[in-house]
Coordinates of C-alpha atoms and ligand atoms in Angstrom, one line a residue:
M1 CA -15.2 -24.4 -8.8
T2 CA -13.7 -23.6 -12.4
E3 CA -15.1 -21.2 -15.4
D4 CA -16.8 -24.4 -17.3
V5 CA -17.0 -24.7 -21.5
N6 CA -16.5 -26.9 -23.9
P7 CA -12.5 -27.1 -25.8
E8 CA -11.4 -25.3 -29.3
T9 CA -9.7 -27.7 -31.2
L10 CA -6.6 -26.6 -33.5
P11 CA -6.2 -27.2 -37.3
S12 CA -4.1 -30.0 -36.4
G13 CA -7.3 -31.8 -34.0
E14 CA -4.8 -30.7 -30.7
Q15 CA -7.0 -28.7 -28.2
P16 CA -5.0 -25.1 -27.8
L17 CA -3.1 -25.7 -24.3
E18 CA -4.7 -22.1 -23.2
S19 CA -8.2 -23.7 -22.8
R20 CA -6.7 -27.0 -21.1
G21 CA -7.8 -25.7 -18.5
E22 CA -11.7 -26.6 -19.2
N23 CA -10.9 -29.2 -19.9
R24 CA -12.0 -30.5 -16.0
S25 CA -15.7 -29.7 -16.3
Q26 CA -18.4 -28.7 -19.4
R27 CA -20.3 -26.0 -19.4
P28 CA -24.0 -26.5 -21.9
A29 CA -23.2 -24.7 -25.3
S30 CA -27.0 -25.3 -26.4
A31 CA -28.9 -22.6 -28.2
A32 CA -31.2 -23.6 -26.2
F33 CA -29.6 -23.7 -22.5
K34 CA -28.2 -20.2 -23.0
E35 CA -31.3 -18.6 -24.6
F36 CA -32.6 -20.1 -20.5
M37 CA -30.6 -18.4 -19.2
A38 CA -31.2 -15.0 -20.5
S39 CA -34.3 -15.9 -19.4
G40 CA -36.3 -14.7 -15.7
W41 CA -34.8 -12.9 -14.1
G42 CA -35.5 -10.4 -11.4
A43 CA -34.8 -6.9 -12.0
R44 CA -31.1 -6.6 -10.9
P45 CA -29.5 -5.7 -8.6
E46 CA -29.0 -2.4 -8.2
L47 CA -24.9 -1.4 -6.3
S48 CA -26.9 1.2 -3.4
T49 CA -24.2 4.3 -4.4
E50 CA -23.7 7.8 -3.4
R51 CA -21.0 10.8 -3.5
G52 CA -17.7 9.3 -2.0
A53 CA -16.5 11.5 0.6
A54 CA -13.1 12.1 -1.3
A55 CA -15.0 13.6 -4.0
P56 CA -13.5 17.2 -3.0
F57 CA -10.6 16.5 -1.7
T58 CA -10.0 14.2 -5.9
A59 CA -11.1 17.5 -7.3
E60 CA -8.9 19.2 -5.8
R61 CA -5.4 16.7 -6.3
R62 CA -6.1 16.2 -10.1
D63 CA -6.2 20.1 -10.6
R64 CA -2.7 19.9 -8.8
L65 CA -1.9 17.8 -10.9
S66 CA -3.6 19.6 -14.5
A67 CA -1.7 22.3 -14.2
Q68 CA 1.7 20.4 -14.0
F69 CA 1.0 19.2 -17.6
P70 CA 0.3 22.0 -20.0
G71 CA -1.7 20.7 -22.7
Q72 CA -0.8 16.4 -21.9
R73 CA -3.1 14.0 -22.1
L74 CA -2.1 11.8 -18.6
V75 CA -3.3 8.5 -18.4
I76 CA -3.6 7.5 -15.4
P77 CA -4.4 2.9 -14.8
A78 CA -5.9 1.6 -11.9
G79 CA -4.3 -1.6 -13.9
T80 CA -5.7 -5.6 -14.1
F81 CA -6.1 -8.9 -12.1
K82 CA -2.5 -9.8 -11.4
V83 CA -2.5 -14.2 -11.3
R84 CA -1.4 -15.7 -8.6
S85 CA -1.7 -19.8 -9.8
N86 CA -2.4 -21.3 -13.1
D87 CA -5.7 -19.2 -13.0
C88 CA -7.2 -18.1 -9.9
D89 CA -6.0 -14.1 -9.4
Y90 CA -4.6 -11.4 -6.3
R91 CA -7.7 -10.2 -5.1
F92 CA -7.0 -6.4 -7.4
R93 CA -5.8 -3.3 -5.4
P94 CA -5.6 -0.3 -8.4
H95 CA -2.7 1.3 -8.3
S96 CA -2.1 4.7 -6.0
A97 CA -2.2 7.5 -8.1
F98 CA -5.2 5.8 -9.2
A99 CA -6.9 5.4 -5.6
H100 CA -5.4 9.7 -5.4
L101 CA -7.1 11.3 -7.9
T102 CA -10.1 8.9 -8.1
G103 CA -11.0 8.0 -4.5
L104 CA -12.1 4.6 -5.1
G105 CA -10.7 2.2 -2.7
A106 CA -10.7 -2.1 -2.6
E107 CA -11.3 -4.2 -5.4
Q108 CA -12.1 -1.1 -7.6
E109 CA -11.8 -1.1 -11.1
P110 CA -9.8 -3.5 -11.9
D111 CA -9.1 -2.3 -15.3
A112 CA -10.4 1.5 -15.0
V113 CA -8.4 4.1 -16.6
L114 CA -8.6 8.2 -15.7
V115 CA -7.8 9.8 -18.3
L116 CA -6.8 13.9 -17.9
H117 CA -7.3 15.6 -21.4
P118 CA -6.2 18.6 -22.2
V119 CA -8.8 21.3 -23.0
D120 CA -8.4 22.9 -25.6
E121 CA -8.1 26.3 -26.1
S122 CA -10.5 26.7 -29.2
E123 CA -13.4 24.7 -26.3
A124 CA -15.4 26.9 -24.5
P125 CA -15.3 27.7 -21.7
D126 CA -18.5 25.9 -21.3
G127 CA -18.1 23.5 -17.8
V128 CA -18.3 20.2 -20.3
T129 CA -15.8 20.6 -22.1
G130 CA -13.7 22.7 -19.2
T131 CA -11.2 25.7 -18.4
P132 CA -9.0 26.2 -21.4
G133 CA -5.9 25.7 -20.4
T134 CA -6.8 22.6 -18.2
H135 CA -7.7 19.3 -17.7
R136 CA -11.0 17.4 -18.2
A137 CA -10.6 13.9 -16.4
V138 CA -13.1 11.2 -17.7
L139 CA -12.7 8.0 -16.2
Y140 CA -12.8 4.8 -19.0
V141 CA -14.8 0.8 -17.8
R142 CA -15.4 -2.1 -18.3
P143 CA -19.2 -1.5 -17.6
P144 CA -20.6 -4.8 -16.0
A145 CA -23.0 -7.2 -19.2
G146 CA -26.3 -7.6 -19.4
R147 CA -28.0 -10.9 -18.5
D148 CA -28.4 -11.5 -22.2
S149 CA -25.4 -12.2 -22.7
E150 CA -22.9 -15.3 -21.9
E151 CA -20.2 -12.9 -20.6
F152 CA -22.8 -13.2 -17.7
F153 CA -22.9 -15.9 -16.6
S154 CA -19.9 -17.8 -18.5
D155 CA -17.4 -14.9 -17.2
A156 CA -15.5 -15.7 -13.7
R157 CA -13.7 -12.7 -13.8
Y158 CA -16.6 -10.7 -15.0
G159 CA -19.6 -12.1 -15.3
E160 CA -22.4 -11.0 -12.8
F161 CA -22.8 -14.7 -12.3
W162 CA -19.4 -15.0 -10.8
V163 CA -18.2 -12.3 -9.2
G164 CA -22.1 -10.1 -8.3
A165 CA -22.9 -6.6 -8.7
R166 CA -20.2 -5.0 -10.1
P167 CA -21.0 -1.1 -11.1
T168 CA -22.4 0.8 -13.9
F169 CA -21.3 4.2 -15.5
T170 CA -23.7 5.9 -13.2
D171 CA -22.5 4.1 -10.1
L172 CA -19.0 5.2 -10.8
E173 CA -20.2 9.2 -10.9
T174 CA -22.6 9.6 -8.7
L175 CA -19.5 7.8 -6.5
T176 CA -16.3 9.9 -7.6
G177 CA -18.2 13.3 -9.5
I178 CA -15.6 12.1 -12.7
R179 CA -17.4 11.6 -16.1
T180 CA -17.5 7.5 -17.0
A181 CA -17.5 6.6 -20.5
H182 CA -16.6 2.8 -22.2
L183 CA -13.7 0.8 -22.0
D184 CA -14.0 -0.1 -26.0
T185 CA -13.5 4.3 -26.3
L186 CA -9.9 3.9 -24.3
R187 CA -8.2 4.3 -28.3
D188 CA -9.9 6.7 -30.3
A189 CA -10.0 8.8 -26.7
L190 CA -6.5 8.6 -26.5
A191 CA -5.3 8.7 -29.8
K192 CA -7.1 12.1 -31.0
D193 CA -5.0 15.2 -31.5
V194 CA -1.3 13.6 -30.4
G195 CA 1.0 14.9 -32.5
P196 CA 4.3 16.3 -33.0
D197 CA 2.9 19.8 -32.5
G198 CA -0.8 18.3 -30.8
V199 CA -1.1 17.6 -27.9
Q200 CA 1.4 14.8 -25.6
L201 CA 0.2 11.6 -24.7
V202 CA 1.5 10.4 -21.0
V203 CA 1.0 7.4 -18.9
V204 CA 2.2 6.2 -15.6
P205 CA 5.3 3.5 -16.5
G206 CA 4.4 -0.4 -15.7
V207 CA 1.1 -1.0 -14.1
D208 CA -1.7 -1.8 -16.9
E209 CA 0.8 -3.9 -20.1
A210 CA -2.1 -3.4 -22.5
V211 CA -2.6 0.3 -21.6
E212 CA 1.6 1.1 -22.5
A213 CA 1.3 -0.9 -25.8
V214 CA -1.6 1.3 -26.7
V215 CA 0.3 4.3 -25.1
E216 CA 3.5 3.4 -27.1
E217 CA 1.6 2.4 -30.2
I218 CA 0.2 5.6 -30.6
R219 CA 2.8 8.0 -29.9
A220 CA 5.2 5.2 -32.7
A221 CA 2.4 6.2 -35.6
Q222 CA 2.5 10.5 -34.9
D223 CA 6.1 10.5 -33.8
T224 CA 5.2 12.3 -30.6
G225 CA 6.6 11.8 -27.2
G226 CA 6.4 12.3 -23.6
S227 CA 8.2 11.8 -20.4
D228 CA 6.3 9.1 -18.8
A229 CA 9.1 9.4 -16.3
R230 CA 7.9 13.0 -14.7
L231 CA 4.6 11.6 -14.9
A232 CA 5.1 9.3 -11.5
E233 CA 6.9 11.8 -10.6
A234 CA 4.7 13.9 -9.6
L235 CA 2.3 11.1 -8.6
S236 CA 4.1 10.1 -6.0
E237 CA 4.6 13.9 -5.3
L238 CA 2.0 15.2 -5.8
R239 CA 0.7 13.4 -2.4
L240 CA 3.9 14.4 0.2
V241 CA 1.7 16.6 1.8
K242 CA -2.0 14.9 3.0
D243 CA -5.5 16.5 2.7
E244 CA -7.9 16.2 5.8
H245 CA -9.8 13.6 4.6
E246 CA -6.3 11.6 4.0
V247 CA -4.8 12.1 7.6
A248 CA -9.2 11.4 8.2
Q249 CA -8.1 8.0 6.7
M250 CA -5.2 7.5 8.1
R251 CA -6.0 7.6 11.6
E252 CA -8.4 4.7 11.1
A253 CA -5.9 3.1 9.6
V254 CA -3.5 3.3 12.8
A255 CA -6.8 2.5 15.5
T256 CA -8.2 -0.3 13.7
T257 CA -4.6 -1.2 13.3
I258 CA -4.1 -1.0 17.7
A259 CA -6.6 -2.8 18.2
G260 CA -5.1 -5.4 15.9
F261 CA -2.2 -4.9 18.5
E262 CA -4.5 -5.5 21.2
K263 CA -5.8 -9.0 20.0
I264 CA -2.4 -10.4 18.6
V265 CA -1.4 -9.8 22.7
G266 CA -4.9 -11.4 23.6
Q267 CA -3.2 -14.5 21.3
L268 CA 0.4 -14.8 23.0
P269 CA -0.3 -17.4 25.0
A270 CA -1.7 -19.1 22.6
A271 CA 1.4 -18.5 20.2
V272 CA 4.0 -19.4 23.3
A273 CA 1.0 -22.9 22.9
H274 CA 2.0 -23.6 19.3
R275 CA 4.8 -25.1 16.6
R276 CA 4.4 -22.1 14.7
G277 CA 3.6 -18.9 17.6
E278 CA 4.8 -16.3 14.6
R279 CA 1.1 -17.7 12.5
V280 CA -0.7 -17.8 15.3
I281 CA 0.1 -13.9 16.0
E282 CA 0.3 -13.3 12.1
G283 CA -2.6 -14.6 11.1
T284 CA -4.8 -12.7 14.5
F285 CA -3.4 -9.7 12.8
V286 CA -4.5 -10.4 9.5
G287 CA -7.6 -11.8 10.4
H288 CA -8.4 -8.6 11.9
A289 CA -7.7 -6.8 8.9
R290 CA -9.3 -8.6 7.0
Q291 CA -12.8 -8.2 8.7
E292 CA -12.5 -4.6 9.7
G293 CA -11.5 -3.5 7.3
H294 CA -10.0 -4.1 3.2
A295 CA -6.1 -5.9 4.4
V296 CA -2.7 -5.9 5.5
G297 CA -0.5 -3.0 3.9
Y298 CA 2.0 -5.5 3.4
E299 CA 3.2 -8.5 5.0
T300 CA 2.7 -8.3 8.4
I301 CA 6.1 -9.6 10.2
A302 CA 5.7 -11.6 14.1
A303 CA 8.9 -12.0 14.6
A304 CA 10.4 -14.1 17.8
G305 CA 14.0 -14.6 19.6
D306 CA 16.1 -13.9 16.9
H307 CA 14.5 -13.8 14.1
A308 CA 13.2 -10.1 15.2
T309 CA 16.6 -9.4 14.0
T310 CA 15.8 -10.1 10.9
L311 CA 15.0 -6.9 9.7
H312 CA 12.2 -8.1 7.3
W313 CA 10.9 -11.4 8.4
T314 CA 7.7 -12.7 6.6
D315 CA 8.3 -16.2 7.5
N316 CA 6.5 -16.6 10.7
D317 CA 7.0 -19.6 11.3
G318 CA 9.5 -19.4 14.0
R319 CA 8.2 -20.4 17.5
V320 CA 7.4 -18.2 20.7
R321 CA 8.6 -18.8 23.5
T322 CA 8.9 -16.9 26.9
G323 CA 11.6 -15.2 28.6
E324 CA 12.4 -13.5 24.7
L325 CA 10.7 -10.4 22.6
V326 CA 8.6 -10.9 19.7
L327 CA 8.7 -7.6 17.7
V328 CA 5.6 -7.3 15.2
D329 CA 5.6 -4.8 12.8
A330 CA 2.0 -4.7 11.0
G331 CA -0.5 -1.5 9.7
V332 CA -4.0 -2.9 8.5
E333 CA -5.2 -0.6 5.3
V334 CA -8.5 0.5 6.0
D335 CA -10.8 -0.1 2.2
S336 CA -9.5 3.5 1.2
L337 CA -5.8 1.9 0.6
Y338 CA -4.3 4.2 3.9
T339 CA -2.4 1.7 5.9
A340 CA -0.6 2.8 9.1
D341 CA 2.8 1.2 9.3
I342 CA 3.4 0.2 13.5
T343 CA 6.1 -1.5 15.1
R344 CA 6.3 -3.2 19.0
T345 CA 8.8 -5.3 20.2
L346 CA 6.4 -7.1 23.3
P347 CA 7.9 -9.1 26.0
V348 CA 6.4 -12.4 25.7
D349 CA 5.5 -13.1 28.9
G350 CA 4.6 -9.5 30.4
V351 CA 7.9 -8.5 31.5
Y352 CA 11.4 -7.2 29.4
T353 CA 14.2 -8.7 31.2
D354 CA 16.9 -6.1 32.5
V355 CA 18.8 -6.2 29.1
Q356 CA 16.3 -6.2 27.0
R357 CA 14.5 -3.0 28.7
R358 CA 18.0 -1.4 28.3
V359 CA 17.9 -1.9 24.3
Y360 CA 14.3 -0.6 24.1
Q361 CA 14.5 1.8 26.1
A362 CA 17.7 2.7 24.1
V363 CA 16.2 2.7 20.9
L364 CA 13.1 4.7 22.7
D365 CA 15.0 7.8 23.5
A366 CA 16.7 7.4 19.9
A367 CA 12.1 7.9 19.2
D368 CA 12.2 10.8 20.9
A369 CA 15.1 12.4 19.7
A370 CA 13.8 11.9 16.2
F371 CA 10.2 13.4 17.2
A372 CA 11.5 16.1 18.5
A373 CA 13.5 17.5 15.0
A374 CA 10.1 16.6 13.2
V375 CA 8.7 19.4 13.4
P376 CA 8.1 22.3 9.9
G377 CA 11.4 23.9 9.1
N378 CA 13.9 20.6 9.6
K379 CA 14.9 18.8 7.2
F380 CA 13.6 15.3 6.9
R381 CA 16.5 13.8 7.1
D382 CA 17.5 15.5 10.5
V383 CA 15.5 13.0 11.7
H384 CA 17.4 10.3 11.2
A385 CA 20.1 12.6 11.8
A386 CA 18.2 13.0 15.4
A387 CA 18.2 8.7 16.0
M388 CA 21.3 7.9 14.8
E389 CA 22.9 10.1 17.6
V390 CA 21.2 8.2 20.2
I391 CA 22.1 5.3 19.0
A392 CA 25.7 5.8 18.5
A393 CA 25.7 7.1 21.7
R394 CA 24.5 4.3 23.4
L395 CA 26.5 1.7 21.2
G396 CA 29.5 4.0 22.0
E397 CA 28.6 3.5 27.0
W398 CA 28.6 0.0 26.0
G399 CA 31.4 -0.6 24.9
L400 CA 30.8 -1.6 21.0
L401 CA 32.0 0.9 18.7
P402 CA 35.4 0.4 17.1
V403 CA 35.9 4.3 16.9
S404 CA 34.4 7.0 18.7
V405 CA 30.2 8.5 19.1
E406 CA 32.6 10.7 16.9
E407 CA 34.0 9.5 14.5
S408 CA 31.0 6.8 13.7
L409 CA 28.4 9.7 13.4
S410 CA 31.0 11.0 10.6
P411 CA 30.0 10.2 7.1
E412 CA 33.7 8.5 7.4
G413 CA 33.3 5.9 9.7
Q414 CA 29.6 4.5 10.2
Q415 CA 30.7 1.8 12.2
H416 CA 26.7 2.3 14.6
R417 CA 24.9 1.0 10.8
R418 CA 26.0 -2.0 11.5
W419 CA 23.4 -2.6 14.7
M420 CA 21.1 -0.2 12.7
V421 CA 21.2 -0.4 8.8
H422 CA 17.0 0.6 7.9
G423 CA 16.9 4.2 7.7
T424 CA 14.6 5.9 10.3
S425 CA 11.7 7.4 8.6
H426 CA 9.7 6.6 5.4
H427 CA 6.7 9.1 3.9
L428 CA 3.3 7.3 4.6
G429 CA -0.5 6.9 2.9
L430 CA -1.5 4.2 -0.1
D431 CA 1.9 2.8 -0.2
V432 CA 3.3 2.1 3.1
H433 CA 6.3 3.3 1.9
D434 CA 4.6 6.4 -0.3
C435 CA 6.5 8.8 -1.8
A436 CA 8.7 7.0 -3.0
L437 CA 9.1 8.3 -6.6
A438 CA 9.5 11.3 -5.6
R439 CA 12.8 13.6 -5.7
R440 CA 14.9 13.8 -3.6
E441 CA 15.3 18.0 -3.7
L442 CA 11.3 16.6 -2.5
Y443 CA 12.6 13.4 0.1
L444 CA 14.7 13.5 2.4
D445 CA 16.4 17.6 1.4
A446 CA 13.3 18.6 1.6
T447 CA 12.3 20.4 4.6
I448 CA 9.3 19.7 6.3
E449 CA 5.4 20.3 6.4
P450 CA 2.4 20.3 8.1
G451 CA 0.8 17.6 6.6
M452 CA 3.1 15.2 6.1
V453 CA 2.9 11.9 7.7
F454 CA 5.7 9.7 7.5
T455 CA 7.2 6.7 10.8
I456 CA 9.5 7.4 12.9
E457 CA 11.1 3.6 13.4
P458 CA 14.6 3.6 14.7
G459 CA 16.1 0.2 16.2
L460 CA 19.3 -1.9 17.5
Y461 CA 19.5 -5.5 16.0
F462 CA 22.1 -7.8 17.4
K463 CA 21.9 -11.0 15.4
S464 CA 22.2 -14.2 17.7
D465 CA 26.0 -14.9 15.4
D466 CA 27.2 -11.6 15.8
E467 CA 30.9 -12.0 17.2
L468 CA 30.7 -8.6 17.8
V469 CA 28.9 -7.9 20.7
P470 CA 28.7 -9.7 24.4
E471 CA 26.4 -12.6 24.4
E472 CA 24.1 -10.7 26.1
Y473 CA 22.9 -9.2 23.6
R474 CA 23.1 -11.7 20.7
G475 CA 19.6 -12.4 19.6
I476 CA 17.7 -9.2 20.5
G477 CA 16.4 -7.4 18.4
V478 CA 13.9 -4.0 18.9
R479 CA 12.0 -1.5 16.1
I480 CA 9.5 0.6 17.9
E481 CA 8.1 2.8 14.6
D482 CA 5.3 4.7 15.4
D483 CA 3.0 7.1 12.6
V484 CA 3.5 10.9 12.2
L485 CA 1.2 13.3 11.6
V486 CA 3.6 17.0 10.8
T487 CA 0.9 20.2 12.8
V488 CA 1.8 23.8 12.5
D489 CA 4.0 23.9 15.4
G490 CA 5.1 20.4 15.8
N491 CA 3.6 17.1 15.6
E492 CA 1.4 14.9 16.6
N493 CA 1.3 10.8 17.0
L494 CA -1.0 8.7 15.8
S495 CA 0.0 6.1 16.7
A496 CA 0.1 7.5 20.6
A497 CA -2.7 5.4 21.2
L498 CA -0.6 2.0 22.0
P499 CA 1.9 1.9 24.5
R500 CA 5.6 2.5 23.7
D501 CA 7.3 3.5 27.2
P502 CA 8.2 0.3 28.3
D503 CA 6.2 0.7 31.4
E504 CA 3.3 1.4 30.2
V505 CA 4.0 -1.6 27.2
E506 CA 3.8 -4.0 30.9
A507 CA 1.6 -2.5 32.1
W508 CA -0.9 -2.5 29.3
M509 CA -0.6 -5.8 28.8
A510 CA -1.2 -6.5 31.8
R511 CA -3.9 -5.0 31.8
L512 CA -5.5 -7.7 28.2
S513 CA -4.0 -10.5 29.3
A514 CA -6.5 -10.3 32.5
R515 CA -9.4 -9.6 30.3
Ligands
LIG601 N1 6.9 -2.3 7.5 C1 8.3 -2.2 6.3 C2 8.4 -0.9 7.0 O1 9.0 -0.8 8.2 O2 9.2 0.0 6.7
MN602 MN1 7.4 1.3 7.8
MN603 MN1 6.9 -1.2 9.7

């Protein structure tokens, strides 16, 4: 299917390259056709919009951001479409900072820009203009074009004839609780009162080139700066502690992901029978994610046998063999865009061999030690350190370390990391690696606080060509990854309903296979 318009020509008579895609077919250009297309439609179908459950929470999040940027105008774009092949786009996903501050989720809303306007001391604190010293939020959006417009039937990205009903200003205002304005007024709104002694303009970098260019132009003309990096950092840090609504979304993402793992177990015989069994696993999970949520939060890893020792194995084009393990690292991103991030390493035929179980148990013990350290008052870095003590100790017991366990654990050693080069934990939320731009003192060196959500995911990976490990370990890769909510007096394993103890994994697989 193609957007169908008549080719234009340059004065030279040649057709410009950018309109060559239109050579596939012809759309009528007659006035009669356009007039006919604009007529005869019943009432425009309305979206049934009500206030989103996130709205009270996003208002509080915007207030917390506002307090950090007095007198600055904050520009937070959703982003625009990204081309994946010639004239086809990737499915639209708004930038996570935009989703966090508006509550908008899947497919919402291409090209929209949230602006927090500083409220001047001279403005009346009348509830419309806002309280002086704070910010007033406005969402700039591109509304649907009327049915009398050419866009309606000719624009494959925005026309409702092509993409279905799009939200109006009222729809978005109702949903988000944020005032809306036409995107065409954005430039003037951004430029108002900007100057060396006036308002500073800052934009989230790397989200929407066109919006960034407008901001740069205004800043250059008005000879004023503003730290975009500081805004990006603040937006990341704003998500370090999740609110009640976010935790509810994470619970949903985790529960939906666990249901996906159950479906995978049911499909293991089909995976073994297929020449690309890993794709059977991936396809099962991705299909489930699309049916039950928005998508997956990251590319699914379905890594059988030695592929499990490739940390981000996403080719998933290998065989799945009985007698081997399969490592599945997968997360459903729900419609609000929060994602789970869970890994289980399963015996393909439902029973771990002795050596598989030995490696698995070491990883599980490391995870348990990490859980014990993931409590308020400890440092985030303590979680990794606790896991590493167990990993190094086991590798020492097995005679794999070239130095003592103590020496390996010292900063000058670290030999044990050959078999687990990745970290043990990362924050989780709207992004799988959430809060990634937070300062080190608020991430690795931070004190753990209630409301933080992060992963615990130790592993051990013995590559098949690793000559430093005995033959029996080669080709075994194990990771166990859970999603953890820090509570006032400890933590809750959000993914506890998915078995992780090896006996329980075997019993769970047997139960599912008997269905
Ligand atoms: N799935 C990516 C990660 O575990 O960080
Ligand atoms: Mn992870
Ligand atoms: Mn993962």
